[in-house]
CSV table of C-alpha atoms in Angstrom, one decimal:
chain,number,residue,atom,x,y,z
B,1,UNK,CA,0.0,0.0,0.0
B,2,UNK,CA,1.2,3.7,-0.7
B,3,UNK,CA,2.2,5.2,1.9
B,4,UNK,CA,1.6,9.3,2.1
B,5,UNK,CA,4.4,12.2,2.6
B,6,UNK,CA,2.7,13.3,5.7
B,7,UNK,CA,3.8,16.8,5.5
B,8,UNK,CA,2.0,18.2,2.8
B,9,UNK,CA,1.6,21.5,4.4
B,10,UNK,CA,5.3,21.7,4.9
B,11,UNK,CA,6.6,21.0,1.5
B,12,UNK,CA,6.2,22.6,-1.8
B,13,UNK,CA,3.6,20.9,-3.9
B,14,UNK,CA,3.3,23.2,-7.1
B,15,UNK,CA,5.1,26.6,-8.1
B,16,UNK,CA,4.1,30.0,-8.2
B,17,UNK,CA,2.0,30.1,-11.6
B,18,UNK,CA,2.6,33.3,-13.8
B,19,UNK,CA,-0.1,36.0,-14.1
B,20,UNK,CA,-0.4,36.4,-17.6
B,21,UNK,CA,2.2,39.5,-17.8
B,22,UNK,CA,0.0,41.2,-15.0
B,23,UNK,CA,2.7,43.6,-13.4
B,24,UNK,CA,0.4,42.9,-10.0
B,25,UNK,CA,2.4,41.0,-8.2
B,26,UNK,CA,1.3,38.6,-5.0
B,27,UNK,CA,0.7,40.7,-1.8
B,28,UNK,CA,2.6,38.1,0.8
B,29,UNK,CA,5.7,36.7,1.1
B,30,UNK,CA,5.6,32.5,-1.1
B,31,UNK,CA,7.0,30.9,-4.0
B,32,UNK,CA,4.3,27.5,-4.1
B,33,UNK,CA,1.2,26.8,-3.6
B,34,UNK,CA,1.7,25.8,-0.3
B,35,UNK,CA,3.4,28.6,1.1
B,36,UNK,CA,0.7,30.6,-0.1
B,37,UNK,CA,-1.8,28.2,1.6
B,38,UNK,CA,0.3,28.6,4.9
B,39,UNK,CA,-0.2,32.3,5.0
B,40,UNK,CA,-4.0,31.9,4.7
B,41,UNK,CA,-4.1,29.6,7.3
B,42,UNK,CA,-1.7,31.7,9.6
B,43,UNK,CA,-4.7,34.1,10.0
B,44,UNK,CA,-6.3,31.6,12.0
B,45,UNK,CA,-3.4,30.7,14.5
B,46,UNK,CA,-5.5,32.0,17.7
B,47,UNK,CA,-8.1,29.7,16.6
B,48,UNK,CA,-6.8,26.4,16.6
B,49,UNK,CA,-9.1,24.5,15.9
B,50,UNK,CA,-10.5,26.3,12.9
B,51,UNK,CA,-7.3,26.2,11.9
B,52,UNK,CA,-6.8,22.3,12.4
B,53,UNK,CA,-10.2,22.2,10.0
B,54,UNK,CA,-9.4,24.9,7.6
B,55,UNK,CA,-5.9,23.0,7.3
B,56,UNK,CA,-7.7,19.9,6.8
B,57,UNK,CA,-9.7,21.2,3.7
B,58,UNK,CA,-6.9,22.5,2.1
B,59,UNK,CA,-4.7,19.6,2.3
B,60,UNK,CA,-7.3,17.8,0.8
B,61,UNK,CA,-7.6,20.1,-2.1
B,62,UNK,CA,-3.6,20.7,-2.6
B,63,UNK,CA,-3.3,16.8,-2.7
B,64,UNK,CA,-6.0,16.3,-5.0
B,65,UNK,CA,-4.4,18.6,-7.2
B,66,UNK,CA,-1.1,17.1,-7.0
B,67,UNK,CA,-2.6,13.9,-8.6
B,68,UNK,CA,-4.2,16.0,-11.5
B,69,UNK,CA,-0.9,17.7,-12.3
B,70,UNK,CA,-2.9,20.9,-11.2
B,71,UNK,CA,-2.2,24.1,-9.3
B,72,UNK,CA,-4.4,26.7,-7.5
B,73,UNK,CA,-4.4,28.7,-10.1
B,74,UNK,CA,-5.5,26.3,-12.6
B,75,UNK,CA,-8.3,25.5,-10.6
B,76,UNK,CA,-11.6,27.0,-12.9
B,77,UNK,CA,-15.2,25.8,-12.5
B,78,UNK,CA,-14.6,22.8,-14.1
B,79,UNK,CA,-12.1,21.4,-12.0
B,80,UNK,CA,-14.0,22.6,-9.3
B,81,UNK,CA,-16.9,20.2,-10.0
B,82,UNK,CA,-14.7,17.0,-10.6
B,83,UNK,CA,-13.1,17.8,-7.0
B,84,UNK,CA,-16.6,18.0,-5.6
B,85,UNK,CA,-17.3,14.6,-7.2
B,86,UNK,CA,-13.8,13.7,-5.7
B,87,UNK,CA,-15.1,14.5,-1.8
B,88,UNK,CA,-18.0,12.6,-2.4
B,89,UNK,CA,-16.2,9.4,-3.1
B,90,UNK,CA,-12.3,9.7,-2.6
B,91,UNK,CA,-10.5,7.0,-4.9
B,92,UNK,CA,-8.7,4.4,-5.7
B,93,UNK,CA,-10.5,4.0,-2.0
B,94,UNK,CA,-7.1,2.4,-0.7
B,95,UNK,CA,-5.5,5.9,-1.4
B,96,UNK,CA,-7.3,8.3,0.2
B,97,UNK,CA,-9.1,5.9,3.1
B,98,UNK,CA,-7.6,4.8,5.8
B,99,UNK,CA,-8.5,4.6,10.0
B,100,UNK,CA,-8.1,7.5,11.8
B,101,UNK,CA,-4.4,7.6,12.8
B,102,UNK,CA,-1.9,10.6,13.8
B,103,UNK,CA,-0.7,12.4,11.3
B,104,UNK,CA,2.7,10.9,10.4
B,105,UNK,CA,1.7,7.2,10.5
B,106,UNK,CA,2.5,5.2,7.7
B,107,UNK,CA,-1.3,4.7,7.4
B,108,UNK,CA,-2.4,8.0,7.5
B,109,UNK,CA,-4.8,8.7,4.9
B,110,UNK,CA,-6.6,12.2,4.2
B,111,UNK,CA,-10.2,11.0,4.4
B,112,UNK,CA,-11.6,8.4,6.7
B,113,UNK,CA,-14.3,7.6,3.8
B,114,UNK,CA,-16.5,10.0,0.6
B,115,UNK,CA,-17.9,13.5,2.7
B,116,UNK,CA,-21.4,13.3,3.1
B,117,UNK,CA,-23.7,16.4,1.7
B,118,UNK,CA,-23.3,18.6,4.8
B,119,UNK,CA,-19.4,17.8,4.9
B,120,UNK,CA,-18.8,18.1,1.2
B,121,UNK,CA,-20.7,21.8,1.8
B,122,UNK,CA,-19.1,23.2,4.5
B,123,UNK,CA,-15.6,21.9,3.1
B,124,UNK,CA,-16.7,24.1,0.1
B,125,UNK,CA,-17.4,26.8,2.3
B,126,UNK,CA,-13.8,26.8,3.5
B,127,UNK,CA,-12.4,26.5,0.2
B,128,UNK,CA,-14.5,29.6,-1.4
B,129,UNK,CA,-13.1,32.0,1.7
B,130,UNK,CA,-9.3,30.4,1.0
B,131,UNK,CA,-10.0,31.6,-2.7
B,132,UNK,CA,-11.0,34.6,-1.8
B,133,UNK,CA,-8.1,35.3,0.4
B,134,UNK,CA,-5.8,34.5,-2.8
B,135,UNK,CA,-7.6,36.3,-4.7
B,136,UNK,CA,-7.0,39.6,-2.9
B,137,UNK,CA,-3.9,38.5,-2.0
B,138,UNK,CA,-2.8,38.2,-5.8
B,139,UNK,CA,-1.8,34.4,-5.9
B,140,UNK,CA,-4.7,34.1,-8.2
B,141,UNK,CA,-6.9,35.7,-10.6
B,142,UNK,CA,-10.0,34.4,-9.9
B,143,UNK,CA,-12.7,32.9,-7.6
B,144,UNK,CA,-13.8,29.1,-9.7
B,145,UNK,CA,-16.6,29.6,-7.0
B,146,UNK,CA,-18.2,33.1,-8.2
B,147,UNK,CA,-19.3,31.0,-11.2
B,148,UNK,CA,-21.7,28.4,-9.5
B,149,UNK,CA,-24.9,28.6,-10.3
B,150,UNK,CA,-26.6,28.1,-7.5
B,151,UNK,CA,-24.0,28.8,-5.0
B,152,UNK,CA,-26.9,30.3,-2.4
B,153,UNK,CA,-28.5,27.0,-2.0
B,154,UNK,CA,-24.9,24.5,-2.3
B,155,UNK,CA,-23.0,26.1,0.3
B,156,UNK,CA,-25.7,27.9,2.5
B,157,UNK,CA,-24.1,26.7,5.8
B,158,UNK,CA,-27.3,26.3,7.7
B,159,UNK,CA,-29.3,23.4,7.6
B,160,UNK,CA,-32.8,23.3,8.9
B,161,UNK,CA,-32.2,21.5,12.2
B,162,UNK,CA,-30.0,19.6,14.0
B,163,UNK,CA,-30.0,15.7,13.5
B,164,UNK,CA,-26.9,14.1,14.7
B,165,UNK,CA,-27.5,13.8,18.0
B,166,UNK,CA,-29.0,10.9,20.1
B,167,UNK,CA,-32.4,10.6,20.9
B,168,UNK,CA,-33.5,10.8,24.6
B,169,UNK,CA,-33.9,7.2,25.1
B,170,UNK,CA,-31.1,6.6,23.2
B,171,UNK,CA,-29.2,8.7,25.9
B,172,UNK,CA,-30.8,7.4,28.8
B,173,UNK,CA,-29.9,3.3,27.5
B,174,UNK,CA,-26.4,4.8,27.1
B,175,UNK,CA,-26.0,6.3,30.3
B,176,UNK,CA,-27.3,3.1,32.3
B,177,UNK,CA,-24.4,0.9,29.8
B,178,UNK,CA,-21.7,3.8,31.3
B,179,UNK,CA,-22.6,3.0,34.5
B,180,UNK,CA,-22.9,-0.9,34.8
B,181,UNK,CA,-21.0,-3.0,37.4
B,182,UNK,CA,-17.0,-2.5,36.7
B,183,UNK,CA,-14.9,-5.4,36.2
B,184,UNK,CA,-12.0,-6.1,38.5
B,185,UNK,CA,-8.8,-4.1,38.1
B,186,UNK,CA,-7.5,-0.9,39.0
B,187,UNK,CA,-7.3,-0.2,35.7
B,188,UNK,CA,-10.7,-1.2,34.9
B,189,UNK,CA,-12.3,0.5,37.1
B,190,UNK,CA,-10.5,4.2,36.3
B,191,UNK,CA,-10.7,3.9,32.8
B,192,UNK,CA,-14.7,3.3,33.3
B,193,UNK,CA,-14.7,6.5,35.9
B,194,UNK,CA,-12.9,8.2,33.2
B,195,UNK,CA,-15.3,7.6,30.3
B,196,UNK,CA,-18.1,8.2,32.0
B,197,UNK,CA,-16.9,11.6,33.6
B,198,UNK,CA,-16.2,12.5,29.5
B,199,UNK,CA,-19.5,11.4,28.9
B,200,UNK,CA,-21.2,13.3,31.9
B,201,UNK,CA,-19.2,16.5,31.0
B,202,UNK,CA,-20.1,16.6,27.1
B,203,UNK,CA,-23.8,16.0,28.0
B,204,UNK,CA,-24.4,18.5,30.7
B,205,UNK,CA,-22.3,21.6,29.6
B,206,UNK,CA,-21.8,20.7,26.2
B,207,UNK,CA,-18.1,21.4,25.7
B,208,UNK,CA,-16.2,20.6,22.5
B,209,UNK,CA,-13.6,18.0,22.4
B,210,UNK,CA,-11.2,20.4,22.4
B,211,UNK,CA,-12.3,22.3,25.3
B,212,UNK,CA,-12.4,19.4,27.4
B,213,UNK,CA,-8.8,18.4,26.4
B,214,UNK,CA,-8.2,21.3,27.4
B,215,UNK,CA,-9.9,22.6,30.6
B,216,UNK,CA,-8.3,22.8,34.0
B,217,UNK,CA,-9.6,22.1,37.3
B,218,UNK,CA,-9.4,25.8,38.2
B,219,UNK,CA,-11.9,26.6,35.6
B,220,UNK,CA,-14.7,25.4,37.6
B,221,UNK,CA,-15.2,28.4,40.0
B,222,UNK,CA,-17.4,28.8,43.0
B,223,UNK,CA,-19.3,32.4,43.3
B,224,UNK,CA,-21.3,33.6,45.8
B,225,UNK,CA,-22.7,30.1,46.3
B,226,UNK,CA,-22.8,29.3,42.7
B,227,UNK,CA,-20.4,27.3,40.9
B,228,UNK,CA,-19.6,28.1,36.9
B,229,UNK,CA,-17.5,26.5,34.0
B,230,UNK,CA,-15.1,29.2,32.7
B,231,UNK,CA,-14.0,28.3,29.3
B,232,UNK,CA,-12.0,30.1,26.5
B,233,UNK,CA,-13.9,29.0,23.0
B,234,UNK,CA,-14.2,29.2,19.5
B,235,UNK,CA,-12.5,32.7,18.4
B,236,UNK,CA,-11.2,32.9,21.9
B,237,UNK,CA,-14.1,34.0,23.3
B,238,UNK,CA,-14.4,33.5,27.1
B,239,UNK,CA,-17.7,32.2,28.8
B,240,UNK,CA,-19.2,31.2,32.0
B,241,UNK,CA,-21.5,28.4,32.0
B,242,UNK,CA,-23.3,27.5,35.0
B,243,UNK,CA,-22.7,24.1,36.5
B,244,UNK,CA,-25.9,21.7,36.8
B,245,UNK,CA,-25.6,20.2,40.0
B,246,UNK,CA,-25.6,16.4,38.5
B,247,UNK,CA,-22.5,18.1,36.6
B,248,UNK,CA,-21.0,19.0,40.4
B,249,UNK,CA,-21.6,15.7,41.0
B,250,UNK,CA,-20.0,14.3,38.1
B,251,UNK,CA,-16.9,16.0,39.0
B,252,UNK,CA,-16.8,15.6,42.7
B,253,UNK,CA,-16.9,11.8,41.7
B,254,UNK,CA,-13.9,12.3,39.2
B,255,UNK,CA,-11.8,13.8,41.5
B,256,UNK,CA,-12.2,11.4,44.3
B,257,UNK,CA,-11.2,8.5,41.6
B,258,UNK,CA,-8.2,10.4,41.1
B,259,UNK,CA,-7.6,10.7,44.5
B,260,UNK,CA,-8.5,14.6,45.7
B,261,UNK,CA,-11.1,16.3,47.3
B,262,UNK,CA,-14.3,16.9,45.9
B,263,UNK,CA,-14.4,20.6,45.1
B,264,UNK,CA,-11.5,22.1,42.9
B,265,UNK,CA,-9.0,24.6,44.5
B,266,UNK,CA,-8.8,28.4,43.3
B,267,UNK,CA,-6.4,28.5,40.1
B,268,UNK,CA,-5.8,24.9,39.9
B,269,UNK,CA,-4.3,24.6,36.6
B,270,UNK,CA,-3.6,21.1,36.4
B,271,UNK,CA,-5.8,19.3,33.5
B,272,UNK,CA,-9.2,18.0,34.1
B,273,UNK,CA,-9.2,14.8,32.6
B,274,UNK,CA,-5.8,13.0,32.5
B,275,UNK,CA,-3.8,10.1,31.2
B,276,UNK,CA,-3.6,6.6,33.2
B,277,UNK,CA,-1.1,8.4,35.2
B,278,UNK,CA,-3.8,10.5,36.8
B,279,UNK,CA,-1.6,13.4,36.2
B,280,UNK,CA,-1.1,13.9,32.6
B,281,UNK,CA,-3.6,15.5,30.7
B,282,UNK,CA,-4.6,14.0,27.2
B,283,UNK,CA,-4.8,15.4,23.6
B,284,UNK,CA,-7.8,16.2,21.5
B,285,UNK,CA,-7.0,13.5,19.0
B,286,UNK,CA,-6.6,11.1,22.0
B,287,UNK,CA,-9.9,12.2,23.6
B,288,UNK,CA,-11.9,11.9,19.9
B,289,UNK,CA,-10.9,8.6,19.7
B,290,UNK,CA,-11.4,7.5,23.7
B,291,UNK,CA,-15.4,8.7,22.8
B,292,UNK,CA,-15.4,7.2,19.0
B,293,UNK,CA,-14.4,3.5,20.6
B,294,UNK,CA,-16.8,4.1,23.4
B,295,UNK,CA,-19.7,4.8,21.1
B,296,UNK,CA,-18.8,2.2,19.2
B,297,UNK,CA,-18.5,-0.7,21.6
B,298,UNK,CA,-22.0,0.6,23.0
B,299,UNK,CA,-23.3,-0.6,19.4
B,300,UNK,CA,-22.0,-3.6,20.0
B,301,UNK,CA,-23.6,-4.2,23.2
B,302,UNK,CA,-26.7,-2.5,22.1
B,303,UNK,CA,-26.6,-4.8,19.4
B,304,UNK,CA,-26.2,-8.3,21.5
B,305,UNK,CA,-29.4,-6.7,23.7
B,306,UNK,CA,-30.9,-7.0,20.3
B,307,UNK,CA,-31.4,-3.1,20.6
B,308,UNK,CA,-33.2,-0.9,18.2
B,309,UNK,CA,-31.5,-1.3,15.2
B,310,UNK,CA,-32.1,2.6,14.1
B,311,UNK,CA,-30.5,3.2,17.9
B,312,UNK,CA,-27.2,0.9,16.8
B,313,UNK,CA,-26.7,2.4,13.7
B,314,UNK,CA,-27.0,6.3,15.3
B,315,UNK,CA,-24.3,4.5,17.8
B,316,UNK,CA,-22.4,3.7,15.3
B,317,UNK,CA,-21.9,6.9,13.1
B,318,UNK,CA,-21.5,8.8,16.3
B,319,UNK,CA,-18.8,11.4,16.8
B,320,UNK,CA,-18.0,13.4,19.4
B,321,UNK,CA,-19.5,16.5,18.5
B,322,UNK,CA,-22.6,14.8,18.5
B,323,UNK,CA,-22.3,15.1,22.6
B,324,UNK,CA,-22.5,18.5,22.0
B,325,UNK,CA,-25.6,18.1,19.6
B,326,UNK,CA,-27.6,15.7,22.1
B,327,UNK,CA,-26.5,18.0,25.1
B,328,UNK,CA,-28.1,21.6,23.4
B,329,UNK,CA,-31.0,19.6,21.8
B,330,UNK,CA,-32.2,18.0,25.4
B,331,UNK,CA,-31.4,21.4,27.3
B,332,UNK,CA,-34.1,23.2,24.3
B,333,UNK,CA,-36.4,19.8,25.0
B,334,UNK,CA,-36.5,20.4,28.6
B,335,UNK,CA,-37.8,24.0,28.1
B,336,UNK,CA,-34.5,26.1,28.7
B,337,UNK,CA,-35.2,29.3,26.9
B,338,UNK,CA,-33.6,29.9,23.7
B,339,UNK,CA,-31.4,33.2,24.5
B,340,UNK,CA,-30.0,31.0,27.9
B,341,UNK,CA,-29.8,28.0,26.0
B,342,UNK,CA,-27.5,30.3,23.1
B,343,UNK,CA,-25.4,31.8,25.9
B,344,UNK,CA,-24.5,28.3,27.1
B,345,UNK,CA,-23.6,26.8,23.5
B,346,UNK,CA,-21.5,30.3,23.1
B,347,UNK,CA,-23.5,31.2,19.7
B,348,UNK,CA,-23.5,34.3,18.6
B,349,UNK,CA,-26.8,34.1,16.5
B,350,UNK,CA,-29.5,33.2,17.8
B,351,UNK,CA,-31.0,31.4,14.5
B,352,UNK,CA,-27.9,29.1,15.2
B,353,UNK,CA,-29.1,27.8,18.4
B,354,UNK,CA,-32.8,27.8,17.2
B,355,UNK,CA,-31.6,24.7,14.6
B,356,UNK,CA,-32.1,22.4,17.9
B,357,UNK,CA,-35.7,23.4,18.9
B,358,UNK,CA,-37.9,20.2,17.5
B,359,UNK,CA,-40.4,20.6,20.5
B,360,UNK,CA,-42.3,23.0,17.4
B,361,UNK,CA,-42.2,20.0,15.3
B,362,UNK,CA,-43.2,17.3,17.3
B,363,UNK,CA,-46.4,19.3,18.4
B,364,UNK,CA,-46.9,19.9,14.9
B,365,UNK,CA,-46.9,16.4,14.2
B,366,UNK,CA,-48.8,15.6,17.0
B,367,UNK,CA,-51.9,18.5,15.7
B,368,UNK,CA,-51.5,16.8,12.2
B,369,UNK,CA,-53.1,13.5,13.3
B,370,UNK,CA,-56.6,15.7,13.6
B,371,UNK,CA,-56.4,14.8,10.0
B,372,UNK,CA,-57.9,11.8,8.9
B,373,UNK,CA,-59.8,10.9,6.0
B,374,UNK,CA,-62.7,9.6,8.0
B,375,UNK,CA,-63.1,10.7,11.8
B,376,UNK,CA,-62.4,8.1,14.1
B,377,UNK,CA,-65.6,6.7,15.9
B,378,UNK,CA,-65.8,7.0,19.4
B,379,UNK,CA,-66.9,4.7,22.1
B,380,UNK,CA,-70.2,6.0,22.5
B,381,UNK,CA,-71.2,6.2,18.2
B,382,UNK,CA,-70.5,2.8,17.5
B,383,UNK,CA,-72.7,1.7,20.5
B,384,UNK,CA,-75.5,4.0,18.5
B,385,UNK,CA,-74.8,2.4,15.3
């Protein structure tokens, strides 16, 4: 099997095309594609992990090209379409698949399998603000995705509502699975407390993964009798999030597995969850898998129960971010109001957070069922019939 140059972003993949005898020349400091590529992406640096995603796209598309014998700015609407054709269904398969492994691994592949609608779009997304960045920035002439037709509808970036996330039944089966009997071992038993801490803390405050990598004891605060989650986010915006008190309870639990009292000291800065060493913290790549192979092994024992088989399945395409999904969705189900329920999943718009309110639809559907084609007879007409 091929094995991939890892460092794609590192090395120099195609030159610097000439602009036609344009005495413009490029506004930043590259000679290849990839150079140019790094300089978009070093806007993001305090954001990292839209950089990690934007990075992710890119690579994608600069590799792609590679194997076309393309550059960037060869890239018109044509090309455009075969690469979206390309996301949806990445081949020769044994190529561009692979298991999710760290970046230099021998069996690192860019794709993990073909993009599904709303990946393909927001990967588009990415791609037609990097365009537009080399276009002002004079590394190319033009935007390939100014020409799409119906560019409005493609890559709108908001989707009705939000369905990746597990239903409340769904939850509850996997919460009672969590917190089954432990087997015998040391081990055993931490790595269960760990996992279901994890799973505790993505459902009540719904973190990302990376903010859970990355949050310390210290960030959960006590104030005048109330406790709170401080957390640096997306665009490095800082919130407080107040702390449900099965969440305090989660934690208290936590920290007497790893052998400390039950309430956090001020500006403790050591990590929250933490290696087998019960000191270490772990990385967000670590963390994504820890929850990928616990959702998965849940489908298998879901599966043996002879569970739901619509249940297995959401088990098994589960990701992490899907905590985060099922965490907001519930919060809106149990009647939190919408402009609370926004300032605890840190979203600036409001029409964001209202893409998790179903409650509307399910009384709709409910109402809907006054429509029948013939009324139903009650009790006391049939007895008159």
């Amino acid at each position: 099997m091929e094995t991939w140059d890892n460092t794609a972003i590192a090395n120099p993949i195609s030159p610097l095309e000439s602009l036609g005898g344009s005495p413009a020349l490029p506004h930043i400091t590259a000679s290849t594609d990839v150079e140019a590529v790094a300089a978009w992406l070093a806007e993001y640096q305090e954001s990292p992990q839209t950089w990690k995603c934007y990075r992710r796209e890119a690579e994608r598309l600069l590799l792609w090209l590679n194997t076309q014998n393309l550059t960037l700015g060869k890239v018109n609407r044509d090309v455009l379409r075969h690469f979206e054709q390309f996301l949806a269904d990445p081949h020769p398969s044994a190529y561009w698949v692979g298991p999710t492994k760290p970046r230099h691994h021998p069996q690192w592949r860019p794709f993990r399998g073909g993009l599904s609608p709303a990946s393909r779009r927001q990967s588009l997304v990415i791609l037609q603000g990097l365009f537009s960045w080399l276009v002002e920035a004079g590394w190319v002439r033009h935007n390939p995705f100014r020409l799409m037709r119906d560019k409005s509808r493609r890559m709108s970036n908001q989707t009705p509502r939000i369905e990746r996330y597990l239903e409340r039944e769904l939850w509850e089966w996997l919460w009672q699975w969590l917190n089954q009997p432990v087997e015998e071992g040391e081990r055993n038993r931490y790595e269960m407390a760990r996992r279901r801490f994890i799973f505790g803390f993505a459902y009540l405050l719904a973190p990302r993964v990376s903010e859970m990598a990355e949050a310390r004891m210290g960030d959960f605060e006590r104030s005048e009798g109330r406790w709170w989650w401080s957390v640096v986010g997306k665009g490095n915006k800082i919130a407080r999030i107040p702390l449900p008190a099965d969440m305090l309870e989660c934690l208290a639990e936590w920290r007497q597995t790893l052998g400390l009292s039950t309430t956090p000291e001020h500006q403790d800065d050591t990590p929250v969850i933490r290696a087998l060493d019960k000191k270490r913290g772990i990385g967000h790549n670590q963390l994504y898998r820890l929850i990928r192979e616990t959702f998965s092994e849940a489908a298998k024992a879901l599966e043996a129960a002879d569970g739901n088989p619509v249940y297995i399945e959401a088990l098994r395409r589960a990701t992490p971010h899907w905590l985060r999904h099922t965490s907001i969705t519930h919060q809106a189900q149990a009647g939190i109001s919408l402009r609370h329920l926004a300032d605890s999943a840190r979203h600036s718009r409001l029409d964001t957070t209202a893409r998790y309110l179903h409650n509307e639809a399910i009384e709709w559907h409910q109402e809907q069922q006054r429509h029948q084609i013939e009324p139903r007879a009650t009790q006391d007409d049939v007895e008159t019939l």
